[in-house]
Coordinates of C-alpha atoms in Angstrom, one line a residue:
M1 CA 99.5 91.3 114.1
T2 CA 103.3 91.6 114.0
T3 CA 106.2 91.0 116.4
D4 CA 109.4 92.8 116.8
S5 CA 112.2 91.2 114.8
P6 CA 115.4 90.2 116.6
T7 CA 117.7 93.2 116.9
P8 CA 121.3 92.5 115.8
D9 CA 124.3 94.2 117.3
T10 CA 123.8 97.3 115.1
G11 CA 121.8 99.3 117.6
A12 CA 119.0 99.5 115.1
E13 CA 115.3 98.9 115.9
L14 CA 114.5 96.6 113.0
L15 CA 111.2 96.6 111.2
P16 CA 108.7 94.1 112.6
I17 CA 107.9 90.5 111.4
A18 CA 104.3 89.3 111.0
T19 CA 103.2 86.3 113.1
P20 CA 102.4 83.1 111.2
A21 CA 98.7 83.6 111.6
R22 CA 98.9 87.1 110.2
T23 CA 101.1 85.9 107.3
R24 CA 98.5 83.2 106.4
A25 CA 95.7 85.8 106.5
A26 CA 97.7 88.1 104.3
L27 CA 98.3 85.3 101.8
R28 CA 94.6 84.5 101.7
T29 CA 93.9 88.2 101.0
L30 CA 96.4 88.2 98.2
I31 CA 94.9 85.1 96.6
R32 CA 91.3 85.9 97.0
P33 CA 90.9 88.0 93.9
D34 CA 92.1 85.0 91.8
R35 CA 90.1 82.2 93.4
G36 CA 88.7 81.1 90.1
L37 CA 92.1 80.8 88.5
A38 CA 93.3 78.8 91.6
L39 CA 90.4 76.4 91.5
T40 CA 90.7 75.9 87.7
G41 CA 94.4 75.1 87.9
L42 CA 93.9 72.8 90.8
G43 CA 91.1 70.9 89.1
I44 CA 93.3 70.4 85.9
L45 CA 96.1 69.1 88.0
V46 CA 93.8 66.6 89.8
G47 CA 92.7 65.3 86.4
A48 CA 96.3 65.0 85.2
T49 CA 97.3 63.1 88.3
V50 CA 94.3 60.7 88.0
V51 CA 95.2 60.0 84.4
G52 CA 98.9 59.4 85.4
L53 CA 97.8 56.8 88.0
L54 CA 96.7 54.5 85.2
V55 CA 100.3 53.8 84.4
Q56 CA 101.0 51.3 87.2
P57 CA 97.9 49.1 86.7
L58 CA 98.7 49.0 82.9
L59 CA 102.2 47.9 83.7
G60 CA 100.8 45.3 86.2
R61 CA 98.5 44.1 83.4
I62 CA 101.6 43.6 81.1
V63 CA 103.3 41.6 83.9
D64 CA 100.2 39.4 84.2
I65 CA 100.1 38.8 80.5
V66 CA 103.7 37.8 80.4
A67 CA 103.4 35.6 83.6
D68 CA 100.4 33.8 82.2
G69 CA 102.2 33.1 78.9
R70 CA 99.5 34.8 76.7
P71 CA 100.0 35.8 73.1
A72 CA 102.1 38.8 72.3
G73 CA 99.1 40.5 70.6
D74 CA 97.5 40.8 74.0
L75 CA 100.2 43.4 74.9
T76 CA 99.0 45.8 72.1
L77 CA 96.1 47.4 74.0
P78 CA 97.9 48.1 77.3
V79 CA 100.9 49.5 75.4
V80 CA 98.7 51.8 73.3
L81 CA 96.9 52.9 76.5
L82 CA 100.3 53.7 78.1
V83 CA 101.1 56.0 75.2
A84 CA 97.7 57.7 75.4
V85 CA 98.1 58.2 79.2
A86 CA 101.5 59.8 78.7
V87 CA 100.2 62.2 76.1
V88 CA 97.1 63.2 78.0
Q89 CA 99.0 63.5 81.3
G90 CA 101.7 65.6 79.7
L91 CA 99.2 68.1 78.1
T92 CA 97.0 68.4 81.2
T93 CA 100.0 68.8 83.6
M94 CA 101.4 71.5 81.4
L95 CA 98.1 73.4 81.3
G96 CA 97.5 73.0 85.1
L97 CA 101.1 74.1 86.0
T98 CA 100.7 77.1 83.6
R99 CA 97.6 78.2 85.4
I100 CA 99.2 77.7 88.8
A101 CA 102.3 79.6 87.7
H102 CA 100.0 82.4 86.4
L103 CA 98.3 82.5 89.8
G104 CA 101.7 82.7 91.5
E105 CA 103.1 85.5 89.3
T106 CA 99.8 87.5 89.8
V107 CA 100.0 87.1 93.6
L108 CA 103.7 88.0 93.6
A109 CA 103.1 91.2 91.6
R110 CA 100.3 92.1 94.0
L111 CA 102.6 91.5 96.9
R112 CA 105.4 93.6 95.4
E113 CA 103.1 96.5 94.6
R114 CA 101.6 96.5 98.1
F115 CA 105.0 96.2 99.8
V116 CA 106.5 99.1 97.8
E117 CA 103.3 101.3 98.3
R118 CA 103.4 100.7 102.1
A119 CA 107.1 101.0 102.4
L120 CA 107.1 104.4 100.7
N121 CA 104.5 105.6 103.2
L122 CA 106.4 104.5 106.4
P123 CA 107.4 107.4 108.7
A124 CA 110.9 108.5 107.9
D125 CA 112.1 108.3 111.5
R126 CA 110.9 104.6 111.6
L127 CA 113.0 103.8 108.6
E128 CA 116.0 105.6 110.1
R129 CA 115.7 103.7 113.3
A130 CA 115.6 100.4 111.4
G131 CA 118.5 101.3 109.1
A132 CA 118.8 101.0 105.3
G133 CA 120.1 97.5 105.5
D134 CA 117.0 96.0 107.0
L135 CA 114.6 97.4 104.4
T136 CA 117.2 96.7 101.6
A137 CA 117.4 93.0 102.7
R138 CA 113.6 92.8 102.6
V139 CA 113.1 94.4 99.3
T140 CA 115.8 92.4 97.6
G141 CA 116.6 89.1 99.4
D142 CA 113.1 88.4 100.9
V143 CA 111.2 89.4 97.7
A144 CA 113.6 87.2 95.7
R145 CA 113.0 84.3 98.0
V146 CA 109.3 84.6 97.9
A147 CA 109.5 85.0 94.1
E148 CA 111.6 81.8 93.7
A149 CA 109.1 79.9 95.9
V150 CA 106.1 81.1 93.8
R151 CA 107.7 80.3 90.5
S152 CA 109.1 76.8 91.4
A153 CA 107.9 75.6 94.8
L154 CA 104.2 76.5 94.5
P155 CA 103.5 74.5 91.3
E156 CA 105.6 71.6 92.3
M157 CA 104.1 71.5 95.8
A158 CA 100.6 71.5 94.5
R159 CA 101.4 68.7 92.0
S160 CA 103.3 66.6 94.7
V161 CA 100.5 66.8 97.3
L162 CA 97.9 65.8 94.8
A163 CA 100.1 62.9 93.6
I164 CA 100.6 61.7 97.2
L165 CA 96.9 61.7 98.1
L166 CA 95.7 60.1 94.9
T167 CA 98.4 57.5 94.9
L168 CA 97.6 56.4 98.4
G169 CA 93.9 56.1 97.3
A170 CA 95.0 53.9 94.4
L171 CA 97.0 51.7 96.8
A172 CA 93.8 51.2 98.9
L173 CA 91.9 50.2 95.7
L174 CA 94.4 47.5 94.9
D175 CA 94.3 46.2 98.4
V176 CA 94.0 48.1 101.7
R177 CA 96.9 46.0 103.1
F178 CA 99.2 47.6 100.6
L179 CA 98.1 51.0 101.9
L180 CA 98.7 49.9 105.5
A181 CA 102.2 48.7 104.6
A182 CA 103.0 52.0 102.8
L183 CA 101.8 54.0 105.8
L184 CA 104.6 52.5 107.9
A185 CA 106.9 55.2 106.4
V186 CA 104.6 58.0 107.4
P187 CA 105.6 58.3 111.1
V188 CA 109.3 58.7 110.1
Q189 CA 108.4 61.2 107.5
L190 CA 106.1 63.2 109.9
L191 CA 108.8 63.2 112.6
T192 CA 111.3 64.3 110.0
A193 CA 109.1 67.1 108.9
R194 CA 108.4 68.2 112.4
W195 CA 112.0 68.1 113.4
Y196 CA 112.9 70.2 110.3
V197 CA 110.1 72.8 110.6
R198 CA 110.7 73.5 114.3
R199 CA 114.3 74.4 113.5
A200 CA 114.0 75.9 110.1
L201 CA 111.6 78.8 110.7
T202 CA 113.6 80.3 113.5
L203 CA 116.9 79.6 111.7
Y204 CA 115.8 81.2 108.4
A205 CA 114.3 84.2 110.2
D206 CA 117.6 84.7 112.1
Q207 CA 119.5 84.2 108.9
R208 CA 117.5 87.0 107.2
V209 CA 118.2 89.3 110.2
A210 CA 122.0 88.5 110.0
N211 CA 122.0 89.2 106.3
G212 CA 120.3 92.5 106.9
A213 CA 122.8 93.5 109.6
Q214 CA 125.6 92.5 107.2
Q215 CA 124.1 94.8 104.4
Q216 CA 123.7 97.6 106.9
Q217 CA 127.3 97.5 107.9
L218 CA 128.5 97.4 104.3
L219 CA 126.2 100.3 103.4
E220 CA 127.5 102.4 106.4
T221 CA 131.2 101.5 105.6
I222 CA 131.0 102.2 101.9
G223 CA 128.7 105.3 102.3
G224 CA 131.0 106.8 104.9
A225 CA 134.3 105.7 103.3
V226 CA 135.7 109.2 103.3
T227 CA 135.0 109.7 107.0
V228 CA 136.2 106.2 107.9
R229 CA 139.6 106.9 106.2
G230 CA 139.8 110.4 107.6
H231 CA 139.5 109.1 111.2
R232 CA 141.6 106.0 110.4
L233 CA 138.8 103.7 111.3
E234 CA 139.5 101.2 108.5
E235 CA 140.6 98.4 110.9
Q236 CA 137.5 98.8 113.2
H237 CA 135.1 98.8 110.2
T238 CA 136.8 95.9 108.5
E239 CA 136.6 93.8 111.7
R240 CA 133.0 94.8 112.2
S241 CA 132.1 93.8 108.7
A242 CA 134.0 90.6 109.0
G243 CA 132.3 89.8 112.3
R244 CA 128.8 90.3 110.8
S245 CA 129.8 88.3 107.7
R246 CA 131.0 85.4 109.9
K247 CA 127.7 85.5 111.6
A248 CA 125.8 85.3 108.3
V249 CA 128.1 82.5 107.1
D250 CA 127.5 80.6 110.4
F251 CA 123.7 80.7 109.9
T252 CA 124.2 79.5 106.3
M253 CA 126.3 76.5 107.4
R254 CA 123.7 75.7 110.1
S255 CA 121.0 75.7 107.4
V256 CA 123.1 73.4 105.2
N257 CA 123.6 70.9 108.1
L258 CA 119.9 71.0 108.8
V259 CA 119.1 70.1 105.2
L260 CA 121.6 67.2 105.1
G261 CA 120.0 65.8 108.3
F262 CA 116.6 66.2 106.7
Y263 CA 117.6 64.2 103.6
G264 CA 119.1 61.4 105.6
R265 CA 115.9 60.8 107.6
L266 CA 113.9 60.8 104.4
H267 CA 116.0 57.9 103.0
I268 CA 115.3 55.8 106.1
A269 CA 111.5 56.4 105.6
E270 CA 111.7 55.3 101.9
Y271 CA 113.5 52.1 102.9
I272 CA 111.0 51.2 105.5
G273 CA 108.0 51.8 103.3
L274 CA 109.3 50.0 100.2
A275 CA 110.4 47.0 102.2
A276 CA 106.9 46.8 103.9
V277 CA 105.1 47.0 100.5
L278 CA 107.3 44.3 98.9
I279 CA 106.8 42.0 101.9
A280 CA 103.1 42.6 101.8
G281 CA 103.1 41.8 98.1
F282 CA 105.0 38.5 98.7
W283 CA 102.5 37.3 101.3
L284 CA 99.4 38.3 99.3
V285 CA 100.7 36.7 96.1
R286 CA 101.6 33.5 98.0
D287 CA 98.1 33.3 99.5
G288 CA 96.5 34.0 96.1
A289 CA 94.9 37.2 97.3
V290 CA 96.4 39.2 94.5
S291 CA 98.1 38.6 91.2
I292 CA 101.8 39.2 90.5
G293 CA 100.8 42.1 88.3
T294 CA 98.8 43.7 91.1
A295 CA 101.7 43.3 93.6
T296 CA 103.9 44.9 90.9
A297 CA 101.5 47.8 90.5
A298 CA 101.5 48.3 94.3
A299 CA 105.3 48.3 94.4
L300 CA 105.4 50.8 91.5
Y301 CA 102.8 53.0 93.2
F302 CA 104.9 53.2 96.3
H303 CA 108.1 53.7 94.3
S304 CA 106.3 56.6 92.4
L305 CA 105.7 58.2 95.8
F306 CA 109.5 58.7 96.3
G307 CA 109.5 61.7 93.9
P308 CA 106.4 63.6 95.2
V309 CA 106.9 62.8 98.9
N310 CA 110.6 63.9 98.8
A311 CA 109.6 66.9 96.7
A312 CA 106.9 67.9 99.1
L313 CA 109.2 67.5 102.1
V314 CA 112.2 69.0 100.4
L315 CA 110.0 71.9 99.4
L316 CA 109.5 72.5 103.1
D317 CA 113.0 74.1 102.9
D318 CA 111.8 76.6 100.2
A319 CA 108.5 77.0 101.9
Q320 CA 110.0 77.8 105.3
S321 CA 112.5 80.2 103.8
A322 CA 109.8 81.8 101.7
A323 CA 107.5 81.9 104.8
A324 CA 110.2 83.7 106.8
G325 CA 110.6 86.2 103.9
L326 CA 106.9 86.7 103.5
A327 CA 106.5 87.3 107.2
R328 CA 109.1 90.1 107.0
L329 CA 107.3 91.6 104.0
V330 CA 103.9 91.4 105.7
G331 CA 105.4 93.0 108.8
V332 CA 106.3 96.1 106.7
T333 CA 102.9 96.3 105.1
D334 CA 101.2 96.0 108.5
L335 CA 103.4 98.6 110.0
A336 CA 102.3 101.1 107.4
E337 CA 98.7 100.4 108.5
Q338 CA 99.3 100.7 112.2
P339 CA 99.7 104.0 114.0
E340 CA 103.2 104.7 115.3
A341 CA 103.7 105.6 118.9
G342 CA 102.7 109.3 119.2
K343 CA 101.0 109.4 115.9
P344 CA 97.8 111.4 115.9
E345 CA 94.6 109.3 116.1
A346 CA 92.4 108.9 113.1
G347 CA 90.3 112.0 112.4
K348 CA 92.9 114.4 113.8
P349 CA 94.2 116.9 111.3
T350 CA 97.8 116.4 110.2
A351 CA 100.0 117.4 107.3
G352 CA 100.0 115.6 103.9
K353 CA 102.4 113.0 102.9
P354 CA 104.5 113.9 99.8
E355 CA 107.6 112.0 98.8
V356 CA 110.9 113.6 99.9
G357 CA 112.4 115.5 97.0
K358 CA 109.8 114.3 94.6
P359 CA 106.5 116.3 94.4
E360 CA 103.5 114.2 93.6
A361 CA 101.3 114.8 90.6
G362 CA 99.1 117.8 90.9
K363 CA 97.3 120.1 88.5
A364 CA 99.1 123.4 88.3
A365 CA 98.1 126.8 86.8
P366 CA 100.3 127.8 83.9
A367 CA 103.8 128.2 85.5
S368 CA 104.7 131.2 83.3
V369 CA 101.8 133.2 84.8
P370 CA 102.8 134.9 88.2
R371 CA 100.5 133.8 90.9
Q372 CA 99.0 136.0 93.5
R373 CA 99.6 135.4 97.2
I374 CA 96.8 133.3 98.7
A375 CA 94.3 135.4 100.6
S376 CA 92.3 133.7 103.3
S377 CA 91.1 134.4 106.8
E378 CA 92.2 130.9 108.0
A379 CA 95.7 130.0 108.8
A380 CA 97.5 127.8 106.3
V381 CA 99.4 125.8 108.9
T382 CA 99.1 125.5 112.6
V383 CA 101.6 123.6 114.7
H384 CA 100.3 123.1 118.2
A385 CA 102.5 121.9 121.1
V386 CA 104.5 119.6 119.0
S387 CA 107.2 117.5 120.7
H388 CA 109.3 114.8 119.2
A389 CA 112.0 112.3 120.3
Y390 CA 113.9 109.8 118.4
G391 CA 114.0 107.4 121.3
P392 CA 113.9 107.4 125.1
G393 CA 116.0 110.2 126.4
R394 CA 116.6 111.7 122.9
P395 CA 114.1 114.7 122.7
V396 CA 114.5 116.9 119.7
L397 CA 111.5 119.2 119.9
H398 CA 109.7 120.6 123.0
E399 CA 106.1 121.8 122.7
V400 CA 106.7 123.9 119.6
S401 CA 103.8 126.0 118.5
L402 CA 103.9 127.9 115.2
T403 CA 101.4 129.4 112.8
L404 CA 102.0 130.1 109.0
E405 CA 99.5 132.5 107.5
P406 CA 98.3 131.8 103.9
G407 CA 101.0 133.0 101.5
E408 CA 103.5 133.7 104.2
H409 CA 107.2 132.6 103.9
V410 CA 108.7 131.6 107.2
A411 CA 112.4 130.8 107.6
L412 CA 113.6 128.4 110.2
V413 CA 117.1 129.2 111.6
G414 CA 119.2 127.9 114.4
T415 CA 122.4 126.0 115.1
S416 CA 123.0 122.4 114.0
G417 CA 120.9 120.0 116.1
A418 CA 118.3 122.6 117.0
G419 CA 115.5 120.5 115.5
K420 CA 114.9 122.5 112.3
S421 CA 114.8 119.6 109.9
T422 CA 112.7 117.5 112.3
L423 CA 110.1 120.3 112.5
A424 CA 110.1 120.7 108.7
R425 CA 109.5 117.0 108.1
I426 CA 106.7 117.0 110.7
V427 CA 105.0 120.0 109.0
A428 CA 105.4 118.2 105.6
G429 CA 103.8 115.1 107.0
V430 CA 106.6 112.7 106.3
Q431 CA 107.3 112.3 110.0
Q432 CA 104.8 112.0 112.9
P433 CA 105.3 114.0 116.1
T434 CA 105.6 112.2 119.5
A435 CA 103.0 114.7 120.8
G436 CA 101.0 117.6 119.6
T437 CA 99.1 118.2 116.3
V438 CA 99.8 119.8 112.9
T439 CA 96.9 121.3 111.0
S440 CA 97.5 122.0 107.3
P441 CA 95.5 122.3 104.1
G442 CA 96.2 118.6 103.5
G443 CA 95.2 117.6 107.0
E444 CA 91.9 119.6 106.8
G445 CA 91.1 117.9 103.5
S446 CA 91.0 121.2 101.7
A447 CA 93.3 123.6 100.1
P448 CA 93.1 127.4 99.5
A449 CA 91.9 128.4 96.1
G450 CA 94.5 128.2 93.3
A451 CA 96.4 125.3 94.9
G452 CA 97.1 122.1 93.2
E453 CA 95.7 118.7 94.1
H454 CA 98.6 117.9 96.4
P455 CA 98.6 120.4 99.2
V456 CA 102.1 119.8 100.7
V457 CA 105.4 119.2 99.0
L458 CA 108.8 118.7 100.7
V459 CA 112.1 119.4 98.9
T460 CA 115.3 118.5 100.7
Q461 CA 119.0 118.8 99.9
E462 CA 119.0 115.1 99.1
V463 CA 117.4 115.1 95.7
H464 CA 117.2 112.0 93.5
V465 CA 117.4 112.3 89.7
F466 CA 115.3 109.4 88.4
T467 CA 116.5 107.4 85.4
G468 CA 114.7 108.4 82.2
T469 CA 114.3 111.5 80.1
L470 CA 114.3 114.9 81.6
A471 CA 110.6 115.2 80.6
E472 CA 109.7 111.9 82.3
D473 CA 111.5 113.1 85.5
L474 CA 109.5 116.3 85.5
R475 CA 106.2 114.6 84.8
L476 CA 106.6 112.6 88.0
A477 CA 105.0 115.7 89.5
R478 CA 102.2 116.0 86.9
P479 CA 101.9 113.1 84.4
E480 CA 99.5 115.0 82.2
A481 CA 101.8 118.1 81.8
T482 CA 102.5 119.1 78.2
D483 CA 106.0 120.0 77.0
A484 CA 104.9 123.7 77.2
D485 CA 104.1 123.2 80.9
L486 CA 107.5 121.6 81.5
R487 CA 109.3 124.4 79.8
A488 CA 107.3 127.0 81.7
A489 CA 108.2 125.2 85.0
L490 CA 111.9 125.1 84.1
A491 CA 111.7 128.8 83.1
T492 CA 110.2 129.7 86.4
V493 CA 113.2 128.2 88.3
H494 CA 115.7 129.7 85.7
A495 CA 116.6 126.2 84.4
L496 CA 115.2 126.4 80.9
D497 CA 118.5 127.5 79.2
W498 CA 120.6 124.6 80.4
A499 CA 117.8 122.2 79.9
E500 CA 117.4 123.1 76.3
A501 CA 121.2 123.1 75.8
L502 CA 121.3 119.3 76.8
P503 CA 122.1 117.0 73.8
D504 CA 118.5 116.1 73.2
G505 CA 116.7 118.8 75.2
L506 CA 113.8 117.5 77.2
A507 CA 114.3 114.1 75.7
T508 CA 117.9 113.8 77.2
V509 CA 118.2 110.7 79.4
V510 CA 119.3 111.7 82.9
G511 CA 119.9 109.8 86.1
E512 CA 121.8 106.5 86.5
G513 CA 123.6 105.7 83.2
G514 CA 122.4 109.0 81.6
H515 CA 123.5 112.6 81.5
R516 CA 124.8 113.6 84.9
L517 CA 123.3 116.7 86.5
D518 CA 125.4 118.6 89.0
P519 CA 123.8 119.2 92.5
A520 CA 122.6 122.7 91.6
R521 CA 120.8 121.5 88.4
A522 CA 119.4 118.5 90.2
Q523 CA 118.0 120.8 92.8
Q524 CA 116.5 123.1 90.1
L525 CA 114.9 120.0 88.7
A526 CA 113.2 119.2 92.0
L527 CA 112.1 122.9 92.3
A528 CA 110.6 122.6 88.8
R529 CA 108.7 119.5 89.9
L530 CA 107.4 121.6 92.9
V531 CA 106.1 124.2 90.4
L532 CA 104.3 121.6 88.4
A533 CA 102.8 120.0 91.5
D534 CA 101.6 123.5 92.6
P535 CA 101.1 122.7 96.3
A536 CA 99.4 125.1 98.8
L537 CA 102.3 124.6 101.2
A538 CA 105.9 124.1 100.2
V539 CA 108.6 122.9 102.7
L540 CA 112.2 123.4 101.8
D541 CA 114.8 121.7 104.0
E542 CA 118.2 123.2 103.3
A543 CA 117.4 122.9 99.6
T544 CA 120.5 125.0 98.6
A545 CA 123.0 123.3 100.9
E546 CA 124.5 120.9 98.3
A547 CA 125.6 123.7 95.9
G548 CA 128.7 125.9 96.3
S549 CA 128.6 129.6 96.9
A550 CA 127.9 130.5 93.3
G551 CA 125.4 127.7 92.9
A552 CA 123.7 128.7 96.1
R553 CA 122.9 132.2 94.8
V554 CA 121.3 130.6 91.7
L555 CA 119.3 128.1 93.7
E556 CA 118.1 130.9 96.1
R557 CA 116.7 132.7 93.1
S558 CA 115.2 129.5 91.8
A559 CA 113.6 128.7 95.2
E560 CA 112.2 132.2 95.6
A561 CA 110.6 132.0 92.2
A562 CA 109.2 128.5 92.9
L563 CA 107.7 129.6 96.2
D564 CA 106.1 132.7 94.8
G565 CA 102.4 132.8 95.6
R566 CA 102.3 129.9 98.0
T567 CA 102.8 129.3 101.8
A568 CA 106.3 128.2 102.5
L569 CA 108.4 127.0 105.4
V570 CA 112.1 127.2 104.6
V571 CA 114.9 125.7 106.7
A572 CA 117.6 128.3 105.9
H573 CA 121.0 127.0 105.2
R574 CA 122.2 130.6 104.5
L575 CA 120.8 133.6 106.2
T576 CA 120.1 135.4 102.9
Q577 CA 117.0 133.2 102.8
A578 CA 116.0 134.5 106.2
V579 CA 116.4 138.1 104.9
A580 CA 114.0 137.4 102.1
A581 CA 111.4 135.7 104.3
D582 CA 108.3 137.4 105.7
R583 CA 109.2 136.1 109.2
V584 CA 112.1 134.3 110.9
V585 CA 111.6 131.6 113.5
V586 CA 114.7 130.8 115.6
L587 CA 115.0 127.3 117.2
E588 CA 117.3 126.5 120.1
A589 CA 117.5 123.0 121.6
G590 CA 114.1 122.2 120.1
R591 CA 112.3 125.3 121.3
V592 CA 111.2 128.5 119.6
V593 CA 113.2 131.3 121.2
E594 CA 112.5 134.1 118.7
S595 CA 110.0 134.9 116.0
G596 CA 109.7 138.0 113.8
P597 CA 110.9 139.9 110.7
H598 CA 114.6 139.9 109.9
D599 CA 115.1 143.6 110.6
E600 CA 113.4 143.4 114.0
L601 CA 115.3 140.3 115.2
R602 CA 118.6 141.6 113.9
D603 CA 118.2 144.8 115.9
A604 CA 116.9 143.0 119.0
D605 CA 120.4 141.7 120.1
G606 CA 119.0 138.2 120.7
P607 CA 120.0 134.8 119.5
Y608 CA 119.2 135.7 115.9
A609 CA 121.3 138.8 116.1
A610 CA 124.2 136.7 117.3
L611 CA 123.7 134.2 114.4
W612 CA 123.5 137.1 111.9
R613 CA 126.7 138.7 113.2
A614 CA 128.6 135.4 113.1
W615 CA 127.3 134.7 109.6
S616 CA 127.7 138.1 108.0
G617 CA 131.0 138.8 109.8
S618 CA 132.7 135.9 108.0
R619 CA 131.9 137.5 104.6
T620 CA 133.6 140.4 103.0
A621 CA 130.3 141.7 101.6
A622 CA 127.5 140.6 103.8
P623 CA 124.0 141.0 102.3
H624 CA 122.1 143.8 104.0
P625 CA 118.7 145.0 103.4

């Protein structure tokens, strides 16, 4: 179960936060595979703590020997035992903490993997509504906070709690009245913990949200710097960034004041408890109920509680902060498992879920061999009465119905804002419609003969070049591909010449810190991955828009070659793509207003004809069939 997170003044609909009960359940699920490791580590720490509790009685024994005026030789045994206790406790503590740390790192790795996996499968429109800052803050700040708690707070908390419980038991063995005296500090400590926890959880959650809003504003300002300067909005954006930064700083200062108050209350509890134990020892020694050494051991026991009690209570700071971060991470993983509003119910056919701009691995036929168009009596894709809105009063698509026959190339055209990209992403399966259904090879659970393992691949104009060698980047689509397969895919999209001309050929490092690829070459790389994935359905969303005029002609040839032999839906950035398509579908204000071959629509004097005249009239040599 999750709850909606507080929405900052960004207008964003932030990703949800899991409830405390759901967070605890998720944590149990993460630990369950390593229960044996957890129990072993805990058992070793119990043994180490029990051995360590022998120190105070041994010191008390030394006090009694000195007080009774016994020979110095009587000190030999307790001193040797003290050394042995120190060695054994040190070794067992190290072993126990190592096992607990191993458990923490394993659970942390499992949490990270699950978070990344689920985050990548979130609907694109849901991420857009939340904004990049919210997800960035969770994947960086929240993961780091949980990691820090796992690496330091978890082992120390386990050790401290064990030390507290066993030390209190040891006080009771000396004399139950020592335990009662020590427990006078407990009410103050419990009230302090309650006071802190009630304020900390909300404060740290709000602090995470404020940090996310701050990151979102910085991302928007830096990412849109050219637009900001062009419209002279520097002052407004600077003030907005400063305002959100001040809000984040305010939450930070509130958390500092909370911690200072927390420590002050703990010192009062220590004073009350130690004074009570010393007074109890004085009365018991005076009455002959215990020896001076026993009273000394009791005082040392309580004094030894300062460290673990303070550590346990202070670690509440890390625990609450980590709990807030964990709740935000679990909120994302749960969101990926829950149907979005308007998402088709389980069992209903829908399109597959490829990654934008990165085809998933699939087994392809040799790319150098021309494929035949798929022949089947069943439609490859059926879009039935699909509607979509990005929020109340923001409809984008209105009951769109569309059928793509196997092997057919369909071009989507229309003015900006007509809903072309939204429809393309819905067909590709990366976005769920508000209403209606999409049936595709992936949704049906089968693909026409000759298709790869991944039935749908989406390539957009925003292509990411991953850091690594060119060969590694290509093998993201098909890890088992040989170098010959990679060269064949590059040759198919007319990219082999420049790829082999790179300093180290396929072994050239590209991406961040490596050889820079211009937009046209980066897009050809994405198209080569599409060839390697060999999907039954390919969706291209303005995949040539980032290149200039000359680059666009090259990319159009590359895209045509990559789409050969497969069903394709192409959002046409240039109408030359519509000319080459088997059919053109025209969208206006989220509705299909025309559908048919280029020649037929051009001569029909309808919306497409108007688009064609406007587009071709601005060129000295308009392409004409």
